[in-house]
Coordinates of C-alpha atoms (C1' of nucleotides) in Angstrom, one line a residue:
Chain V
M1 CA 141.0 106.9 153.4
S2 CA 139.8 106.7 149.8
S3 CA 141.6 109.2 147.6
T4 CA 138.8 109.1 145.0
P5 CA 137.4 112.6 144.6
R6 CA 133.6 112.7 145.3
Y7 CA 132.8 113.9 141.8
R8 CA 134.6 110.8 140.4
A9 CA 132.9 108.5 142.8
I10 CA 129.5 109.9 141.7
A11 CA 130.5 109.5 138.1
D12 CA 131.4 105.9 138.7
D13 CA 128.2 105.3 140.5
L14 CA 126.1 106.8 137.7
T15 CA 128.1 104.9 135.1
G16 CA 127.3 101.7 137.0
K17 CA 123.6 102.5 137.1
I18 CA 123.5 103.3 133.4
R19 CA 125.4 100.1 132.5
S20 CA 123.3 97.9 134.7
G21 CA 120.2 99.2 133.1
H22 CA 118.9 101.1 136.2
Y23 CA 118.8 104.1 133.8
R24 CA 118.0 102.9 130.3
A25 CA 119.0 104.3 127.0
G26 CA 116.9 107.4 126.1
E27 CA 115.6 107.7 129.7
A28 CA 115.9 110.9 131.6
L29 CA 118.0 111.0 134.7
P30 CA 116.6 112.8 137.8
A31 CA 117.0 116.5 137.7
Q32 CA 120.5 117.7 138.6
R33 CA 119.2 119.5 141.7
E34 CA 117.6 116.3 142.8
L35 CA 120.8 114.3 142.1
S36 CA 123.0 116.8 143.9
A37 CA 120.7 116.6 146.9
S38 CA 120.6 112.8 146.9
Y39 CA 124.4 112.5 146.7
G40 CA 124.8 115.3 149.3
V41 CA 127.0 117.5 147.2
T42 CA 126.7 120.9 145.6
M43 CA 125.5 121.4 142.0
M44 CA 129.1 122.2 141.0
T45 CA 130.3 118.8 142.2
L46 CA 127.4 117.0 140.7
R47 CA 127.9 118.8 137.4
Q48 CA 131.6 117.9 137.4
A49 CA 130.6 114.3 137.7
L50 CA 128.2 114.6 134.8
Q51 CA 131.0 116.2 132.7
V52 CA 132.8 112.9 133.1
L53 CA 129.8 110.9 131.8
S54 CA 129.2 113.4 129.0
G55 CA 132.8 113.1 128.0
E56 CA 132.4 109.4 127.8
G57 CA 129.3 109.6 125.7
L58 CA 127.0 108.1 128.3
I59 CA 124.7 111.1 128.7
V60 CA 123.5 114.2 126.9
Q61 CA 122.4 117.3 128.7
R62 CA 119.7 119.5 127.3
A63 CA 119.3 123.0 128.8
G64 CA 115.8 123.4 130.0
R65 CA 114.8 119.8 129.3
G66 CA 116.8 117.4 131.2
T67 CA 119.7 114.9 131.3
Y68 CA 119.3 111.8 129.3
V69 CA 121.1 108.5 128.9
T70 CA 122.5 108.6 125.4
P71 CA 119.9 107.0 123.1
A72 CA 120.7 103.7 121.6
S73 CA 122.7 104.0 118.4
A74 CA 121.6 102.5 115.1
E75 CA 122.5 98.9 114.3
Y76 CA 126.2 98.6 113.6
P77 CA 128.7 96.1 112.5
L78 CA 130.3 94.3 115.4
D79 CA 133.8 94.8 114.2
T80 CA 135.2 95.6 117.5
L81 CA 132.9 93.3 119.5
R82 CA 134.2 90.0 118.5
S83 CA 134.0 86.6 120.1
L84 CA 136.7 84.1 120.5
G85 CA 135.2 82.0 117.8
D86 CA 135.2 84.8 115.3
D87 CA 138.8 85.8 116.0
L88 CA 140.0 82.3 115.4
R89 CA 137.8 81.6 112.4
R90 CA 139.1 84.9 110.9
Q91 CA 142.7 83.6 111.4
G92 CA 141.8 80.4 109.6
H93 CA 142.0 78.2 112.6
P94 CA 139.4 75.4 112.6
L95 CA 137.3 75.7 115.7
R96 CA 134.9 72.9 116.6
T97 CA 132.2 73.3 119.2
E98 CA 131.2 70.5 121.4
V99 CA 127.9 71.1 123.4
L100 CA 127.9 69.4 126.7
S101 CA 124.5 70.5 127.9
V102 CA 121.7 72.9 127.2
A103 CA 119.1 73.4 130.0
V104 CA 116.8 75.9 131.6
R105 CA 118.0 76.3 135.2
R106 CA 117.6 78.5 138.2
A107 CA 119.8 81.6 137.4
P108 CA 123.0 81.9 139.5
R109 CA 123.6 84.9 141.7
S110 CA 126.2 86.2 139.2
L111 CA 123.4 86.5 136.7
T112 CA 120.5 87.8 138.9
R113 CA 122.8 90.4 140.4
L114 CA 123.1 91.9 136.9
L115 CA 119.5 91.6 136.1
G116 CA 118.5 93.9 138.9
D117 CA 114.7 93.3 139.2
A118 CA 114.9 89.5 138.7
P119 CA 112.4 87.7 141.0
A120 CA 113.4 84.8 143.2
G121 CA 113.7 81.6 141.3
H122 CA 114.4 83.4 138.1
R123 CA 115.4 81.0 135.3
A124 CA 117.8 81.3 132.5
L125 CA 119.3 79.0 129.8
R126 CA 122.5 77.4 130.7
L127 CA 124.7 76.4 127.8
V128 CA 127.9 74.5 128.4
R129 CA 130.4 74.0 125.6
V130 CA 134.0 73.0 124.9
R131 CA 135.8 74.6 122.0
H132 CA 138.3 72.5 120.2
L133 CA 141.2 74.3 118.4
L134 CA 143.4 72.3 116.0
G135 CA 141.7 69.2 117.1
R136 CA 142.4 69.8 120.8
P137 CA 140.1 71.0 123.6
A138 CA 141.1 74.6 124.3
V139 CA 138.2 76.5 126.0
H140 CA 135.6 75.5 128.5
Q141 CA 132.6 77.9 128.4
I142 CA 129.5 78.3 130.3
S143 CA 126.9 80.8 129.0
W144 CA 123.8 82.0 130.8
I145 CA 121.2 83.5 128.5
A146 CA 118.7 85.7 130.1
E147 CA 115.0 85.8 129.2
P148 CA 113.4 86.6 126.8
H149 CA 116.3 85.5 124.8
A150 CA 116.6 82.2 126.5
S151 CA 113.1 81.1 125.3
A152 CA 113.9 82.4 121.8
V153 CA 117.1 80.4 121.3
K154 CA 116.7 77.3 123.5
G155 CA 115.9 75.0 120.6
T156 CA 119.0 76.0 118.6
D157 CA 121.7 73.4 117.6
F158 CA 124.7 75.1 119.1
T159 CA 127.2 72.7 117.5
E160 CA 126.3 74.3 114.2
T161 CA 125.0 77.8 115.1
P162 CA 127.1 80.3 117.1
L163 CA 125.2 81.6 120.1
Y164 CA 125.4 85.3 119.0
T165 CA 124.1 84.4 115.6
A166 CA 121.1 82.7 117.1
L167 CA 120.5 85.7 119.4
A168 CA 120.7 88.1 116.4
D169 CA 118.3 85.9 114.4
A170 CA 115.9 86.0 117.4
G171 CA 116.0 89.8 117.4
A172 CA 118.5 90.5 120.2
R173 CA 120.3 93.8 119.6
V174 CA 123.7 93.3 121.1
H175 CA 125.1 96.7 121.9
R176 CA 127.9 96.5 124.4
A177 CA 129.8 94.2 126.6
T178 CA 132.1 94.2 129.6
E179 CA 134.8 91.6 130.1
R180 CA 137.1 90.7 132.9
V181 CA 140.1 88.5 132.3
R182 CA 142.4 87.2 134.9
P183 CA 145.0 84.4 135.1
A184 CA 144.3 81.3 137.1
L185 CA 145.3 77.7 137.6
L186 CA 143.4 75.0 135.8
T187 CA 141.0 73.3 138.2
A188 CA 140.6 69.5 138.3
P189 CA 137.0 69.4 137.0
V190 CA 137.7 71.6 134.0
A191 CA 141.0 69.9 133.5
A192 CA 139.2 66.6 133.0
L193 CA 136.9 68.2 130.4
L194 CA 139.8 69.7 128.5
R195 CA 142.0 66.6 128.9
R196 CA 144.9 68.5 130.5
P197 CA 146.6 68.1 133.8
A198 CA 145.3 70.4 136.5
G199 CA 147.4 73.3 137.7
G200 CA 148.5 74.7 134.4
P201 CA 148.1 78.5 133.6
V202 CA 144.8 79.5 132.1
F203 CA 142.8 82.7 131.4
V204 CA 139.5 83.0 133.1
S205 CA 137.1 85.4 131.3
E206 CA 133.8 86.7 132.5
R207 CA 131.8 88.7 130.0
A208 CA 128.5 90.4 130.4
T209 CA 126.8 91.3 127.1
Y210 CA 124.0 93.9 127.0
D211 CA 121.4 94.9 124.4
D212 CA 120.6 98.4 123.3
Q213 CA 118.1 98.9 126.1
G214 CA 120.9 98.2 128.6
A215 CA 119.4 94.9 129.6
L216 CA 121.7 91.9 130.1
V217 CA 121.6 89.3 127.3
V218 CA 124.3 86.8 128.1
L219 CA 126.8 86.1 130.8
D220 CA 129.7 84.1 129.7
H221 CA 132.3 82.3 131.9
A222 CA 135.2 80.8 130.0
T223 CA 138.4 79.0 131.0
I224 CA 140.9 79.3 128.2
L225 CA 144.1 77.3 128.1
G226 CA 147.1 79.6 128.2
E227 CA 149.3 77.3 126.2
L228 CA 147.1 77.5 123.2
L229 CA 145.8 81.1 123.3
E230 CA 147.0 84.6 124.1
I231 CA 145.5 88.1 124.0
R232 CA 146.9 90.4 121.4
A233 CA 146.2 94.1 121.8
E234 CA 147.1 96.6 119.1
R235 CA 146.8 100.2 120.0
K236 CA 147.0 103.4 118.1
A237 CA 146.1 106.9 119.1
T238 CA 142.8 106.6 117.4
D239 CA 142.0 103.0 117.8
L240 CA 142.3 100.0 120.0
S241 CA 141.7 96.4 118.9
L242 CA 141.7 93.4 121.1
H243 CA 141.5 89.9 120.0
W244 CA 142.4 86.3 120.7
V245 CA 145.2 84.6 118.7
S246 CA 146.5 81.0 118.9
Q247 CA 149.9 80.5 120.3
P248 CA 152.5 79.4 117.7
Chain A
M1 CA 124.9 141.8 125.9
S2 CA 127.1 139.1 124.4
S3 CA 125.7 135.6 124.6
T4 CA 129.1 134.0 124.8
P5 CA 129.7 132.6 128.3
R6 CA 132.7 134.1 130.0
Y7 CA 134.4 130.8 130.4
R8 CA 134.2 130.2 126.7
A9 CA 135.4 133.7 125.9
I10 CA 138.4 133.0 128.1
A11 CA 139.0 129.7 126.5
D12 CA 138.9 131.3 123.0
D13 CA 141.3 134.0 124.1
L14 CA 143.8 131.5 125.5
T15 CA 143.5 129.3 122.5
G16 CA 144.3 132.4 120.3
K17 CA 147.3 133.1 122.4
I18 CA 148.6 129.6 122.2
R19 CA 148.1 129.4 118.4
S20 CA 149.7 132.7 117.8
G21 CA 152.8 131.7 119.7
H22 CA 152.3 134.1 122.6
Y23 CA 152.5 130.9 124.8
R24 CA 154.8 128.4 123.1
A25 CA 154.7 124.6 123.2
G26 CA 156.1 123.4 126.5
E27 CA 155.9 126.8 128.1
A28 CA 154.1 127.3 131.4
L29 CA 151.0 129.4 131.5
P30 CA 150.6 131.9 134.3
A31 CA 149.4 130.3 137.5
Q32 CA 145.6 129.8 137.6
R33 CA 145.2 132.2 140.5
E34 CA 147.0 134.8 138.4
L35 CA 145.0 134.1 135.3
S36 CA 141.7 134.3 137.2
A37 CA 142.7 137.6 138.6
S38 CA 143.7 139.0 135.3
Y39 CA 140.5 137.9 133.6
G40 CA 138.5 139.1 136.6
V41 CA 136.7 135.8 137.2
T42 CA 136.7 133.2 139.9
M43 CA 138.9 130.1 139.9
M44 CA 135.9 128.0 139.0
T45 CA 135.2 130.0 135.9
L46 CA 138.9 130.1 134.9
R47 CA 139.2 126.3 135.4
Q48 CA 136.1 125.7 133.4
A49 CA 137.8 127.6 130.5
L50 CA 141.0 125.5 131.0
Q51 CA 138.8 122.3 130.9
V52 CA 137.9 123.3 127.3
L53 CA 141.6 123.7 126.4
S54 CA 142.5 120.5 128.1
G55 CA 139.8 118.6 126.3
E56 CA 141.1 119.9 123.0
G57 CA 144.6 118.8 123.9
L58 CA 146.1 122.3 123.9
I59 CA 147.2 122.3 127.6
V60 CA 148.2 119.9 130.3
Q61 CA 147.7 120.6 133.9
R62 CA 150.1 119.2 136.5
A63 CA 149.0 119.3 140.1
G64 CA 151.6 121.2 142.1
R65 CA 153.6 122.1 139.0
G66 CA 151.7 124.3 136.7
T67 CA 149.7 124.5 133.5
Y68 CA 151.7 123.9 130.3
V69 CA 151.0 124.3 126.7
T70 CA 151.1 120.8 125.4
P71 CA 154.6 119.9 124.2
A72 CA 154.9 119.5 120.5
S73 CA 155.5 115.8 120.7
A74 CA 152.1 115.0 122.0
E75 CA 150.2 115.7 118.8
Y76 CA 147.2 113.7 119.9
P77 CA 145.7 112.7 123.1
L78 CA 146.9 109.2 124.1
D79 CA 143.6 108.5 125.8
T80 CA 143.3 105.0 124.5
L81 CA 147.0 104.1 124.8
R82 CA 147.3 103.9 128.6
S83 CA 149.9 102.3 130.7
L84 CA 149.3 100.1 133.7
G85 CA 150.5 102.9 135.9
D86 CA 148.0 105.4 134.4
D87 CA 145.1 103.0 134.8
L88 CA 145.9 102.4 138.5
R89 CA 146.6 106.1 139.3
R90 CA 143.3 107.0 137.7
Q91 CA 141.5 104.5 140.0
G92 CA 143.2 106.2 142.9
H93 CA 145.4 103.2 143.8
P94 CA 148.8 104.3 145.1
L95 CA 151.4 102.8 142.8
R96 CA 155.0 103.0 143.9
T97 CA 157.8 102.2 141.5
E98 CA 161.0 100.6 142.8
V99 CA 163.9 100.7 140.3
L100 CA 166.2 97.7 140.5
S101 CA 168.6 98.6 137.8
V102 CA 169.3 100.9 134.9
A103 CA 172.1 100.0 132.5
V104 CA 173.1 100.1 128.9
R105 CA 173.5 96.5 127.8
R106 CA 173.8 94.4 124.6
A107 CA 170.3 94.3 123.2
P108 CA 168.6 90.9 123.4
R109 CA 167.4 89.1 120.3
S110 CA 163.8 90.0 121.1
L111 CA 164.7 93.6 120.6
T112 CA 167.1 93.4 117.7
R113 CA 164.6 91.3 115.8
L114 CA 162.2 94.2 116.0
L115 CA 164.8 96.8 115.1
G116 CA 165.5 95.3 111.7
D117 CA 168.7 96.9 110.6
A118 CA 170.4 96.8 114.0
P119 CA 174.1 95.9 113.8
A120 CA 175.8 93.2 115.8
G121 CA 176.5 94.3 119.4
H122 CA 173.7 96.8 119.3
R123 CA 173.1 98.3 122.7
A124 CA 170.0 99.5 124.5
L125 CA 169.0 100.8 127.9
R126 CA 167.7 98.0 130.2
L127 CA 165.4 99.3 133.0
V128 CA 164.2 96.9 135.6
R129 CA 161.4 97.9 138.0
V130 CA 159.0 96.5 140.5
R131 CA 155.6 98.2 140.9
H132 CA 154.0 98.1 144.3
L133 CA 150.3 98.3 144.6
L134 CA 148.7 98.9 147.9
G135 CA 152.1 98.5 149.5
R136 CA 152.7 95.1 148.0
P137 CA 154.9 94.2 145.0
A138 CA 152.5 93.5 142.1
V139 CA 154.4 93.7 138.8
H140 CA 157.9 92.9 137.7
Q141 CA 158.9 94.8 134.6
I142 CA 161.9 94.9 132.3
S143 CA 161.9 97.6 129.6
W144 CA 164.4 97.8 126.8
I145 CA 164.6 101.3 125.4
A146 CA 166.1 101.6 121.9
E147 CA 168.5 104.3 120.7
P148 CA 168.4 107.2 120.3
H149 CA 165.8 107.3 123.1
A150 CA 168.1 105.3 125.4
S151 CA 170.7 108.0 125.4
A152 CA 168.1 110.7 125.9
V153 CA 166.5 109.2 129.0
K154 CA 169.2 107.2 130.7
G155 CA 169.9 109.8 133.4
T156 CA 166.2 110.0 134.4
D157 CA 165.1 109.1 137.9
F158 CA 162.5 106.5 137.1
T159 CA 161.2 106.2 140.7
E160 CA 159.7 109.6 140.1
T161 CA 159.3 109.9 136.4
P162 CA 157.2 107.5 134.4
L163 CA 159.2 106.1 131.5
Y164 CA 156.8 107.4 128.8
T165 CA 156.8 110.8 130.3
A166 CA 160.6 110.9 130.1
L167 CA 160.4 109.7 126.5
A168 CA 157.9 112.3 125.6
D169 CA 160.0 115.0 127.3
A170 CA 162.9 113.8 125.2
G171 CA 160.9 114.2 122.0
A172 CA 159.8 110.6 121.3
R173 CA 156.5 110.6 119.4
V174 CA 154.8 107.5 120.6
H175 CA 152.3 106.5 118.0
R176 CA 151.2 102.9 118.4
A177 CA 151.8 99.7 120.3
T178 CA 151.2 96.0 120.2
E179 CA 150.8 93.9 123.3
R180 CA 150.6 90.2 123.9
V181 CA 149.2 89.0 127.1
R182 CA 149.2 85.3 128.2
P183 CA 148.7 83.5 131.5
A184 CA 151.7 81.8 133.1
L185 CA 153.0 80.4 136.3
L186 CA 155.2 82.6 138.5
T187 CA 158.8 81.6 138.1
A188 CA 161.2 81.3 141.1
P189 CA 163.4 84.3 140.3
V190 CA 160.5 86.7 139.8
A191 CA 158.7 85.2 142.7
A192 CA 161.6 86.1 144.9
L193 CA 161.5 89.7 143.7
L194 CA 157.7 90.0 144.2
R195 CA 157.9 88.2 147.5
R196 CA 155.3 85.5 146.5
P197 CA 155.5 81.7 146.4
A198 CA 156.4 80.5 142.9
G199 CA 153.8 78.7 140.8
G200 CA 150.9 81.1 141.3
P201 CA 148.9 82.5 138.3
V202 CA 150.3 85.6 136.6
F203 CA 149.8 87.6 133.4
V204 CA 152.9 87.9 131.2
S205 CA 152.7 90.9 128.9
E206 CA 155.0 91.8 126.1
R207 CA 154.5 95.2 124.6
A208 CA 156.3 96.8 121.7
T209 CA 155.8 100.6 121.3
Y210 CA 156.6 102.4 118.1
D211 CA 157.0 106.0 117.1
D212 CA 155.3 107.8 114.2
Q213 CA 158.1 106.7 111.8
G214 CA 157.4 103.1 112.6
A215 CA 160.6 102.7 114.6
L216 CA 160.6 100.7 117.8
V217 CA 160.9 102.9 120.9
V218 CA 160.4 100.5 123.9
L219 CA 160.0 96.8 124.4
D220 CA 158.4 96.0 127.7
H221 CA 158.2 92.6 129.4
A222 CA 156.0 92.5 132.5
T223 CA 155.0 89.8 135.0
I224 CA 151.8 90.8 136.7
L225 CA 150.4 89.0 139.7
G226 CA 147.0 87.6 138.9
E227 CA 145.8 87.8 142.4
L228 CA 146.2 91.6 142.4
L229 CA 145.3 92.7 138.9
E230 CA 142.9 91.8 136.1
I231 CA 142.1 93.0 132.7
R232 CA 138.8 94.8 132.2
A233 CA 137.6 95.2 128.7
E234 CA 134.6 97.3 127.9
R235 CA 133.3 97.3 124.4
K236 CA 130.8 99.3 122.5
A237 CA 130.1 99.7 118.9
T238 CA 132.0 103.0 118.7
D239 CA 134.7 102.4 121.3
L240 CA 136.8 99.8 123.0
S241 CA 138.6 100.5 126.2
L242 CA 141.1 98.1 127.8
H243 CA 142.6 98.7 131.1
W244 CA 144.0 97.2 134.2
V245 CA 142.1 97.1 137.4
S246 CA 143.1 95.9 140.8
Q247 CA 141.3 92.8 142.2
P248 CA 138.9 93.6 145.1
Chain O
dC1 C1' 178.5 117.3 151.4
dT2 C1' 174.1 115.1 151.9
dC3 C1' 169.7 114.7 153.6
dC4 C1' 165.6 116.2 155.7
dT5 C1' 162.2 119.7 156.8
dC6 C1' 159.6 123.5 155.9
dG7 C1' 157.6 127.1 153.4
dA8 C1' 155.9 128.9 149.3
dC9 C1' 154.3 128.0 145.4
dT10 C1' 151.3 125.1 142.2
dG11 C1' 146.8 122.6 140.8
dT12 C1' 142.5 120.3 142.6
dT13 C1' 138.3 119.6 145.1
dC14 C1' 134.4 121.2 147.4
dT15 C1' 130.8 124.2 149.8
dA16 C1' 127.1 127.5 149.4
dG17 C1' 124.3 130.2 147.0
dA18 C1' 122.3 133.3 143.4
dA19 C1' 120.9 134.3 139.0
dC20 C1' 120.4 133.5 134.0
dA21 C1' 118.6 131.0 130.1
dG22 C1' 115.7 127.2 127.9
dT23 C1' 111.5 124.4 127.8
dA24 C1' 106.9 122.9 128.3
dA25 C1' 102.5 122.9 130.2
dC26 C1' 98.6 125.3 131.9
dT27 C1' 95.3 129.1 132.2
dC28 C1' 92.8 132.9 130.7
dA29 C1' 91.2 136.3 127.6
dG30 C1' 89.5 137.4 123.2
Chain P
dC1 C1' 89.1 127.5 119.8
dT2 C1' 93.4 129.9 119.6
dG3 C1' 97.2 132.6 121.1
dA4 C1' 99.7 134.8 124.6
dG5 C1' 101.4 135.1 129.1
dT6 C1' 102.7 132.9 133.2
dT7 C1' 104.5 129.5 136.1
dA8 C1' 107.2 125.8 137.3
dC9 C1' 110.3 123.0 136.0
dT10 C1' 115.0 122.1 133.7
dG11 C1' 120.1 123.0 132.7
dT12 C1' 123.9 126.6 132.8
dT13 C1' 126.9 130.2 134.5
dC14 C1' 129.1 132.6 138.0
dT15 C1' 130.6 134.5 142.6
dA16 C1' 133.3 133.9 146.8
dG17 C1' 136.0 131.4 149.6
dA18 C1' 138.3 127.5 152.0
dA19 C1' 140.9 123.6 152.3
dC20 C1' 143.4 119.6 150.4
dA21 C1' 147.1 117.6 147.7
dG22 C1' 151.4 117.9 144.9
dT23 C1' 156.0 120.0 143.8
dC24 C1' 160.2 122.2 144.4
dG25 C1' 163.7 124.9 146.3
dA26 C1' 166.1 126.8 150.1
dG27 C1' 168.1 126.4 154.4
dG28 C1' 169.8 124.1 158.3
dA29 C1' 171.5 120.2 160.7
dG30 C1' 174.3 116.2 161.0

DNA sequence: CTCCTCGACTGTTCTAGAACAGTAACTCAG
DNA sequence: CTGAGTTACTGTTCTAGAACAGTCGAGGAG
């Protein structure tokens, strides 16, 4: 039996719908009476769920008007949203990017699932890179860039231009990202590309990056050698920063 | 007719009583049933008032125990500084803690190095636990608690009481932490404790937690099975949250 | 003396419904 | 054409009660 209270399950479901773009920034949610009916709960329970979202800044409620997904904020410095490359450059580590391939391909399920309304045969730009740290291959990275951003950046020389810089130059407003990191063993194909023996400990990271309309921009899949990199989290009561650092 | 909602009037009244010392830090408020009767409102309305206080950090509510004025040590909500246990409890996953040993020992170099002025032979409390997730051992954790906190908490039953709760109850003001996470292969000794074959992918986390004077409180070393747990990072311009989630 | 069970407390979740307050659009009268 | 009133929506507050889940202490049994 799930021990998740119903109000929390509803909050999680609505959060997922907002984050996936089902409800976009600035858009009104269905009326609370309608939502409570569709989830089969009372107004009290539904409103408790909405309290959670409101507390997390995802929605705003206006008496007499409606419930809205929090409008997109103004453009902001990406201080807390930092890529691996930025973290390492900031630490003075030379990072070289080797581009293995750039091609428009049929989008994988992992991408179309996040796009929601993507039609069959949907295409995206697939970018495969190896990042070299201190002269050694350290990270294998596959990025899928969704349309319309794919068309906008596909002519870019990614050995010289970071992907997110190209996206910003093309007008993409990166707003938020979710990232999942788990440990794994280095597989043989990627081991060959990184010139390491298979079976060693690695991080596997999957990151989905969204624009201010809640639409997916990039899906990144990276394999990161554990012997060269670690995650360093520094937390205070008012702040949490998370970044990659090279192992000594 | 006053336009202040009753729940807000009750929240204001209780806030005034807390701030005036009528209810002191650490003291239990009357039971919620009793408060609702004395204010002449339903439990729902009373609890809505308490939500306001809880959101402002003035009270903490403990299911089955009572409602307490927030102890003086918790001067700020530690929303962003969250332990593995908190993350998993919040997701409704049953987490059981097995305590393998609690003993005062000579502090290891990794601890005395962070203590700065520690004399030779410095002692600390060494706590060894295994966390069980969904009935399976998932995390092996060694915590070194520095003095004076070691003496303050050494009699605690850590199967029932989270370490950081015991520290807070003993007056430790946790202020910030640094954590390093890297991937590794499960070693044989820890594999035996977690009842897994050695060599599988794990996270290894080392976290140093400091008080508001900048003195080290706890040094944690954890080995986390990668097949059961992953790191989920969610980033926005205004916020970064980092938490552990169990693998599906 | 120790351990387990049960009861009495606590907080938490949820149902069901009614009424109040805010907003906006539409209609009608002047 | 304009303004006021009305209606139909919205969110918000509150009542009343039941049941679930957590905690702790007391008492009894082994």
